[in-house]
Amino acid sequence: MDNPVLSAISTTFATISQGIQAVPGGGIAINYIKNSYQNDPFRVVLELGLAIYAVKYMLSKKYRIDQNDVQLTEKEIDELVAEWQPEPLVQSLSDIQRMELEKSQVIVGAQGPKPKVLSSSKNLLNLASANFLGYITNEDIKQTAIETLHKYGVGSCGPPGFYGTLDVHIELEKDIARFLGTESAIIYAQGFSTIASVISAFSKRGDIIVADDGCNFAILKGTQISRSVIKWYKHNDMSDLERVLESIRVETLAHKKRPLTRRFIVTEGLFQNYGDIAPLDKIIELKNKYKYRVILDESSSFGVLGKTGRGLTEVFNIPAKEVDMIVGSMANTLAAAGGFCAGPKEVVDHQRLSGQAFVFSASIPAMLTVCASEAIKILSTPQGAKLLKDLQENAAAFRNVVQSAPQWIELSSAAESPVLHLRFPQAALSTAGIQTRDDEKLLLQEIVDEVLTMWPTEILTRMFTLGFRVVPQVAIKDGLLITRAKYVEQQELYLPRPSIRISICATHTKKEVEKAAQAIKAAFGKALSRRK
């Protein structure tokens, strides 16, 4: 060689190679190295560096971790132990959190339209549970659940993809798909994790999600764990949704070299935090215009909205196949457990391997599965039609009463909604000197406590004092079980204003609902009058 440096290196490596070959098995090692590294110089550099580091580590000076420890006497150790104060496992409760724990009601016995509570041992009219159609106390569903319990036992004890799938699970998936008019459906074991799992199964890092900022907490968690690019539009504002979609389109055109991404519009059917419904017709129009997929969460609207309870697609007369994924909870209207996702077969099959809440959770107990199937079947019968009609009439009756006092009560819920959020108007709060969120929550809690223990004479006296024309029939025999809407406030991105959330039930009588609305309206007025 002309270059003496290269010649020296070559000679050195040749000498080393000869030395290695002299060792038994050395020739095999040399051939392996030549074949492995001849076309991969990066691998040579990396492994050579690791080899040098390993040799240096083994030859470095060893040391003891405790070589500089200070020797303490027994007395000093005892003093340090006595002075040590452990850090609390959780933060101290705030005044609001302590109040919420103290005010929580415990139901004694079975759930239902009029459960008994531990604090008063009275049966209260239940307006706090999402038992919209009264399925919790349906005798046919109960009997079916008991028979299934005797046949299958309590739990499946396994995930669906292993040995947790039973024939009743397959039948329920078929029932849901048939009821909604979709090609296929999949069921999950937990209602809350269903929407989060569906979102993260399809939308990955770099994909784009455009979501309504009024969506529930489960949707928020789903968008976060997907690690996608999240864009929020103002609640139910289609102009703002189109603005967001157009801005994404313009940005994409300006960066043509970016890889193609999947894009989704995520919204609720009936908003859990507001009680209003999404304009699905406008959303589908924008979906088709900008080429997005729609994920629709019908957890609160499935079995409730529409002539036969098929949800928002039925309300707007839109074929279910126009929505890419319809997600819902079976723990609300169906009085069972778990959730579902309905859509095209390929969408459903993808979740059987990629839906984390499906793959890593034990399947729904068989008795709850048949409860959901039986509840869906009832919706298709005259009994189901009557329940839906009664639910709408009860919701309208309650709404008519509370809307007669706009100076005390602000109502954001849609006319079709059995979920009603009652809030104080901002003007009324300013007049009463309520300035902070905590003060507003305390004022709403006064209403919850007020109607919990009302007696007929007290209601009549208070309503008469507030200027109502009352008759003895307006009084309710026992109290009302209602609740404030609760949120994980530290984690909410768009925290709704404090409210009392009312859940209407079809099995209450119209008179009971009207009396309850009158009592709540009176309590709103009384709470404000005490602040003047």
C-alpha atoms as one frame of an Amber mdcrd trajectory, in Angstrom:
protein
   0.000   0.000   0.000   1.122   3.586  -0.688  -0.251   4.919   2.570   1.901
   3.744   5.510  -0.924   4.317   8.052  -3.362   2.091   6.210  -0.609  -0.443
   5.695   0.098  -0.524   9.454  -3.622  -0.911  10.291  -3.992  -3.723   7.759
  -0.954  -5.509   9.158  -2.277  -5.139  12.712  -5.698  -6.571  11.837  -4.086
  -9.433   9.940  -1.963 -10.286  12.977  -4.996 -10.170  15.259  -6.958 -12.341
  12.824  -4.201 -14.934  12.757  -4.095 -14.946  16.551  -7.837 -15.473  16.816
  -7.781 -18.253  14.206  -5.172 -20.059  16.276  -7.779 -20.392  19.029 -10.155
 -23.372  18.577 -13.340 -22.063  16.906 -11.693 -18.762  16.073 -12.021 -19.273
  12.316 -15.788 -19.632  12.635 -15.975 -16.379  14.632 -13.897 -14.520  12.025
 -16.145 -15.716   9.155 -19.275 -14.740  11.101 -17.934 -11.233  11.734 -16.964
 -10.770   8.079 -20.382 -11.889   6.826 -22.304  -9.877   9.424 -20.551  -6.554
   9.135 -19.347  -6.241   5.560 -22.413  -4.217   4.465 -23.262  -2.598   7.797
 -20.578  -0.138   8.975 -22.982   1.463  11.485 -23.341  -1.863  13.275 -19.557
  -2.222  13.417 -19.130   1.185  15.057 -22.016   0.641  17.508 -20.936  -2.773
  18.736 -17.275  -1.780  18.880 -18.243   1.135  21.106 -20.293  -1.158  23.345
 -17.372  -3.580  23.604 -14.996  -0.795  24.617 -17.488   0.475  27.218 -17.892
  -3.035  28.662 -14.135  -3.501  29.006 -13.759  -0.074  30.613 -16.596  -0.772
  33.041 -15.121  -4.102  34.134 -11.674  -2.565  34.692 -12.933   0.524  36.545
 -12.466   0.934  40.282 -15.202  -0.633  42.387 -16.789   1.304  45.236 -19.216
   0.673  48.063 -22.395   2.702  48.274 -22.154   2.960  52.030 -18.461   3.828
  52.272 -19.214   7.409  53.345 -22.093   6.597  55.704 -22.157   8.453  59.001
 -22.251   6.083  61.947 -25.125   6.982  64.293 -25.630   5.958  67.868 -28.785
   4.169  68.996 -29.959   7.355  70.725 -29.504   9.428  67.555 -31.425   6.854
  65.510 -34.311   6.910  68.002 -34.433  10.720  67.897 -34.536  10.768  64.069
 -37.322   8.167  64.021 -39.338  10.176  66.566 -38.935  13.375  64.525 -39.840
  11.767  61.162 -43.211  12.708  59.735 -44.437  10.690  56.732 -45.746  12.503
  53.691 -49.520  12.095  53.242 -50.526   9.519  50.635 -53.134  11.938  49.242
 -53.708  15.649  49.511 -55.912  16.973  52.266 -59.570  17.356  51.364 -60.815
  20.807  50.524 -63.948  22.181  52.194 -65.966  21.403  49.046 -64.656  17.826
  48.848 -65.369  17.219  52.535 -68.876  18.583  52.056 -69.466  16.297  49.064
 -68.455  13.244  51.096 -70.688  14.210  54.001 -73.661  14.914  51.749 -73.401
  11.707  49.689 -76.535   9.585  49.993 -76.334   5.825  50.537 -79.110   3.707
  49.023 -80.386   0.867  51.188 -81.660  -2.081  49.191 -82.407  -2.174  45.497
 -81.983   0.686  43.039 -85.100   1.985  41.355 -87.418   4.934  40.731 -88.024
   5.328  44.508 -85.071   3.906  46.463 -84.702   4.059  50.247 -81.771   6.128
  51.557 -79.829   5.440  54.729 -79.862   8.994  56.102 -83.653   9.253  56.483
 -84.887   5.675  55.890 -87.372   7.166  53.425 -88.149   6.270  49.839 -87.183
   9.253  47.689 -88.281  10.068  44.159 -85.105   9.283  42.213 -84.120  11.973
  39.691 -80.387  11.306  39.969 -80.048   7.957  38.162 -79.744   7.338  34.416
 -82.527   4.753  34.670 -84.419   6.506  31.877 -86.821   3.697  30.916 -87.101
   2.083  34.351 -85.416  -1.130  33.199 -83.757  -1.592  36.602 -87.066  -2.754
  38.065 -88.396  -4.522  34.949 -89.565  -7.968  36.066 -89.023  -9.655  32.690
 -85.397  -8.504  32.606 -84.880  -9.588  36.217 -86.225 -13.066  35.538 -84.050
 -13.460  32.445 -80.986 -12.409  34.455 -81.746 -14.935  37.214 -82.148 -17.788
  34.722 -78.878 -16.844  33.024 -77.088 -16.663  36.386 -78.129 -20.242  37.158
 -76.963 -21.407  33.730 -73.642 -19.537  33.281 -72.593 -18.458  36.756 -71.485
 -14.972  37.764 -68.512 -13.994  35.599 -66.711 -15.071  32.453 -63.281 -14.976
  34.150 -61.475 -14.298  30.896 -60.952 -11.779  28.088 -63.089 -12.126  24.947
 -60.150 -13.105  22.757 -59.174 -16.029  24.979 -61.979 -18.015  26.657 -64.298
 -15.199  27.777 -66.649 -15.140  24.766 -70.008 -16.873  25.285 -72.913 -17.398
  22.934 -74.875 -14.637  24.684 -72.080 -12.145  23.894 -72.277 -12.983  20.197
 -76.074 -12.681  20.269 -75.901  -9.254  21.931 -73.498  -7.978  19.259 -75.951
  -9.153  16.610 -78.871  -7.537  18.456 -77.101  -4.171  18.614 -76.075  -4.235
  14.940 -79.562  -5.268  13.867 -81.249  -2.638  16.058 -79.045   0.220  14.829
 -78.923  -0.930  11.214 -75.130  -1.335  11.016 -73.088  -4.138   9.505 -71.518
  -5.319  12.749 -70.970  -4.470  16.433 -68.559  -5.227  19.263 -69.214  -5.108
  23.022 -66.857  -3.936  25.778 -66.894  -4.764  29.480 -66.784  -1.169  30.803
 -68.906   1.703  29.577 -66.438   4.469  30.463 -63.456   2.876  28.713 -65.345
   2.017  25.516 -65.111   5.404  23.771 -61.524   5.935  24.967 -60.518   2.539
  23.594 -62.285   3.089  20.262 -60.591   6.452  19.699 -57.112   5.174  20.524
 -57.598   2.037  18.405 -57.913   4.086  15.220 -56.267   7.445  15.842 -52.525
   7.327  16.483 -49.626   9.744  16.841 -49.751  12.312  14.045 -53.414  11.702
  13.177 -55.929  14.522  13.630 -58.982  14.571  15.918 -61.464  17.459  15.786
 -63.701  17.283  18.856 -66.495  19.286  20.478 -65.208  21.049  23.601 -68.413
  20.071  25.419 -67.681  16.349  25.184 -67.602  14.187  28.293 -64.570  13.176
  30.336 -64.258   9.717  28.737 -63.842  11.291  25.285 -61.223  13.680  26.666
 -59.227  10.750  28.058 -59.538   8.898  24.747 -58.138  11.796  22.759 -55.245
  12.169  25.197 -54.132   8.532  25.181 -54.330   8.425  21.377 -51.415  10.952
  21.252 -53.044  12.466  18.170 -53.172  16.124  17.205 -56.317  17.439  18.932
 -58.309  20.407  17.655 -61.323  21.597  19.670 -64.279  23.517  18.296 -66.820
  25.488  20.300 -69.671  23.464  21.723 -72.266  22.669  19.033 -71.013  25.577
  16.909 -70.985  24.319  13.320 -69.470  27.547  12.010 -66.519  27.075  14.327
 -66.254  23.406  13.330 -66.039  24.394   9.683 -63.445  27.034  10.554 -61.271
  24.397  12.244 -61.649  21.941   9.347 -60.809  24.637   6.811 -57.727  25.736
   8.752 -56.477  22.129   8.791 -57.072  21.861   5.028 -55.120  25.054   4.337
 -52.277  23.937   6.594 -52.137  20.561   4.839 -51.912  22.193   1.416 -49.046
  24.370   2.638 -47.076  21.283   3.707 -47.611  18.818   0.882 -44.632  16.666
   1.854 -46.222  15.618   5.154 -47.421  11.993   5.230 -51.136  11.272   4.913
 -52.986  11.115   8.241 -56.271   9.702   9.455 -58.785  12.355  10.480 -61.789
  12.128  12.779 -64.645  14.293  14.031 -65.646  13.222  17.561 -68.876  14.327
  19.230 -71.608  13.144  21.566 -75.186  12.504  20.514 -76.775  13.751  23.726
 -74.229  15.768  25.682 -73.816  14.470  29.203 -72.596  17.824  30.540 -75.252
  20.029  28.922 -78.275  17.931  27.981 -78.425  19.275  24.401 -77.955  17.274
  21.202 -75.425  17.536  18.377 -76.641  18.738  14.923 -75.747  15.454  13.254
 -77.042  16.514   9.824 -74.576  19.420   9.685 -71.739  17.255  11.005 -72.315
  14.622   8.299 -72.391  17.363   5.683 -69.006  18.703   6.847 -67.635  15.168
   7.160 -68.357  14.482   3.506 -67.077  17.879   2.400 -63.696  17.612   4.144
 -63.300  13.794   3.993 -63.310  12.948   7.693 -64.572   9.966   9.677 -67.162
  10.523  12.427 -67.070   8.887  15.858 -70.442   9.454  17.563 -70.811   8.740
  21.292 -74.450   7.802  21.956 -73.947   6.781  25.587 -76.731   9.079  26.810
 -78.927   9.022  23.691 -79.021   5.310  22.800 -82.411   3.885  23.728 -83.730
   7.357  24.540 -83.831   9.594  21.460 -85.784   8.874  18.315 -89.177   7.316
  17.757 -87.908   3.829  18.575 -84.849   4.764  20.676 -82.251   4.280  17.958
 -80.549   7.529  18.851 -79.426  10.574  16.945 -79.408   8.922  13.524 -83.138
   8.281  13.907 -83.808  11.827  15.138 -82.225  13.317  12.004 -83.363  10.484
   9.702 -79.778   9.693   8.720 -78.807   6.094   7.850 -76.583   4.640  10.570
 -74.071   3.601   7.889 -73.345   7.304   7.290 -71.671   7.375  10.721 -68.359
   5.548  10.730 -68.486   4.489  14.377 -71.474   4.621  16.752 -70.338   4.142
  20.334 -72.582   3.793  23.363 -72.891   2.689  26.970 -75.140  -0.156  28.065
 -74.983   0.979  31.697 -77.465   3.840  31.239 -80.711   3.173  29.391 -80.243
  -0.599  29.095 -79.581  -0.989  32.855 -76.778  -3.486  32.180 -73.021  -2.846
  31.988 -70.313  -2.233  29.444 -70.418  -0.470  26.107 -70.509  -1.130  22.389
 -69.205   0.130  19.061 -71.259  -0.421  15.905 -70.150   0.165  12.334 -68.669
  -1.565   9.262 -67.322  -5.096   9.736 -63.708  -4.096   9.131 -63.989  -1.363
  11.770 -65.344  -3.835  14.319 -62.835  -6.582  13.490 -59.934  -4.150  13.878
 -60.972  -3.517  17.496 -60.849  -7.209  18.390 -57.065  -6.960  18.164 -56.430
  -3.248  18.743 -59.112  -2.177  21.217 -57.231  -2.126  24.509 -60.351  -2.251
  26.697 -61.559  -5.249  24.666 -58.310  -7.204  24.561 -57.176  -6.697  28.155
 -60.476  -6.875  30.078 -62.623  -9.793  31.144 -65.849  -9.939  29.161 -69.242
  -8.854  30.512 -70.962 -11.310  32.868 -73.524 -13.368  30.989 -76.454 -12.210
  33.151 -75.775  -8.548  32.329 -75.354  -9.415  28.659 -78.822 -10.926  28.441
 -80.216  -7.921  30.337 -78.983  -5.681  27.519 -80.371  -8.025  24.839 -83.747
  -8.193  26.563 -83.824  -4.388  26.958 -83.171  -3.909  23.230 -85.936  -6.378
  22.359 -88.397  -4.477  24.570 -87.619  -1.263  22.665 -88.999  -2.898  19.510
 -92.319  -3.793  21.168 -95.432  -1.725  22.031 -94.197  -1.715  25.634 -90.998
  -0.005  24.527 -92.920   2.539  22.448 -95.055   3.405  25.494 -91.976   3.807
  27.707 -90.388   6.180  25.196 -93.617   8.174  24.952 -93.930   8.395  28.753
 -90.304   9.480  29.002 -90.826  12.320  26.522 -94.011  13.433  28.272 -92.345
  13.419  31.689 -89.359  15.383  30.355 -91.703  17.934  28.757 -93.749  18.242
  31.968 -90.636  18.887  34.071 -89.253  21.337  31.530 -92.484  23.334  31.344
 -92.476  23.891  35.108 -88.848  25.003  35.495 -88.976  27.184  32.374 -91.687
  29.259  34.042 -89.036  30.762  36.342 -86.257  32.041  34.031 -85.243  34.592
  36.678 -84.093  31.682  38.910 -83.294  28.776  36.600 -81.274  28.558  33.392
 -81.947  25.437  31.310 -79.574  24.404  28.499 -81.076  21.026  27.622 -82.793
  20.162  24.340 -86.533  19.610  24.143 -86.076  15.873  23.431 -83.572  15.318
  26.243 -84.342  13.399  29.461 -81.109  14.860  30.898 -81.663  18.394  32.189
 -78.998  20.670  33.638 -80.367  23.391  35.933 -78.120  26.380  36.552 -78.484
  29.796  38.124 -78.547  32.649  35.589 -75.423  34.806  35.744 -77.513  37.893
  36.495 -79.127  36.177  39.483 -75.728  35.115  40.820 -74.380  38.666  40.521
 -77.390  40.037  42.379 -76.936  37.442  45.128 -73.228  38.272  45.443 -72.044
  34.828  44.275 -68.640  35.330  42.633 -66.682  32.071  42.844 -67.301  28.586
  41.508 -67.192  27.091  45.002 -69.854  29.525  46.223 -72.062  28.529  43.297
 -71.612  24.841  44.111 -72.510  25.447  47.755 -75.641  27.306  46.696 -76.687
  24.399  44.455 -76.003  21.945  47.271 -78.473  23.875  49.431 -81.136  23.030
  46.857 -80.153  19.344  46.841 -80.419  19.263  50.650 -83.627  21.279  50.648
 -85.650  18.920  48.466 -84.138  15.839  50.107 -86.106  16.257  53.342 -89.061
  18.419  52.351 -92.393  17.640  53.987 -95.728  18.570  52.393 -96.544  21.453
  54.755 -93.056  22.920  54.357 -93.293  22.850  50.585 -96.688  24.537  50.625
 -95.540  27.246  53.027 -92.328  28.006  51.132 -93.994  28.044  47.737 -96.770
  30.295  49.044 -94.163  32.653  50.508 -92.466  32.847  47.111 -95.702  33.851
  45.417 -96.866  30.541  43.954-100.506  29.627  43.730-100.434  26.219  45.328
-103.005  23.573  46.092-102.581  20.586  48.431-102.046  18.204  45.486 -98.799
  19.981  44.630 -97.079  18.697  47.758 -94.922  15.582  47.557 -95.193  12.876
  50.164 -91.447  12.341  50.609 -88.266  14.029  49.443 -86.419  14.037  46.140
 -83.103  12.399  45.349 -81.214  14.764  43.035 -77.533  15.540  42.558 -75.145
  18.203  41.400 -73.153  17.383  38.289 -69.686  16.246  39.378 -66.439  16.650
  37.412 -62.745  15.819  37.772 -62.058  19.526  37.778 -58.253  19.375  37.768
 -58.269  17.342  34.548 -61.108  18.924  32.573 -59.957  21.137  29.696 -63.304
  22.906  29.292 -65.019  22.777  32.667 -68.812  23.305  32.522 -70.509  25.639
  34.952 -71.872  24.042  38.152 -75.354  22.611  37.739 -77.943  20.228  39.112
 -78.355  17.308  36.722 -81.870  15.875  36.510 -82.446  12.449  34.941 -86.077
  11.842  34.018 -87.537   8.335  34.350 -90.403   6.941  32.274 -91.879   4.967
  35.178 -92.586   8.068  37.274 -96.070   9.448  36.873 -96.586  12.807  35.235
 -98.015  14.185  38.475 -94.941  13.066  40.438 -92.646  14.750  37.931 -94.622
  18.009  38.028 -94.610  18.049  41.838 -90.870  17.421  41.864 -90.291  20.253
  39.374 -92.395  22.626  41.486 -90.406  21.716  44.607 -87.061  22.217  42.854
 -88.208  25.527  41.381 -89.271  26.704  44.827 -85.923  25.637  46.277 -84.065
  27.638  43.595 -86.070  30.724  44.462 -85.593  30.257  48.201 -81.817  29.767
  47.842 -81.508  33.073  45.985 -83.853  34.914  48.345 -81.633  34.017  51.304
 -78.717  35.808  49.622 -80.530  39.116  49.115
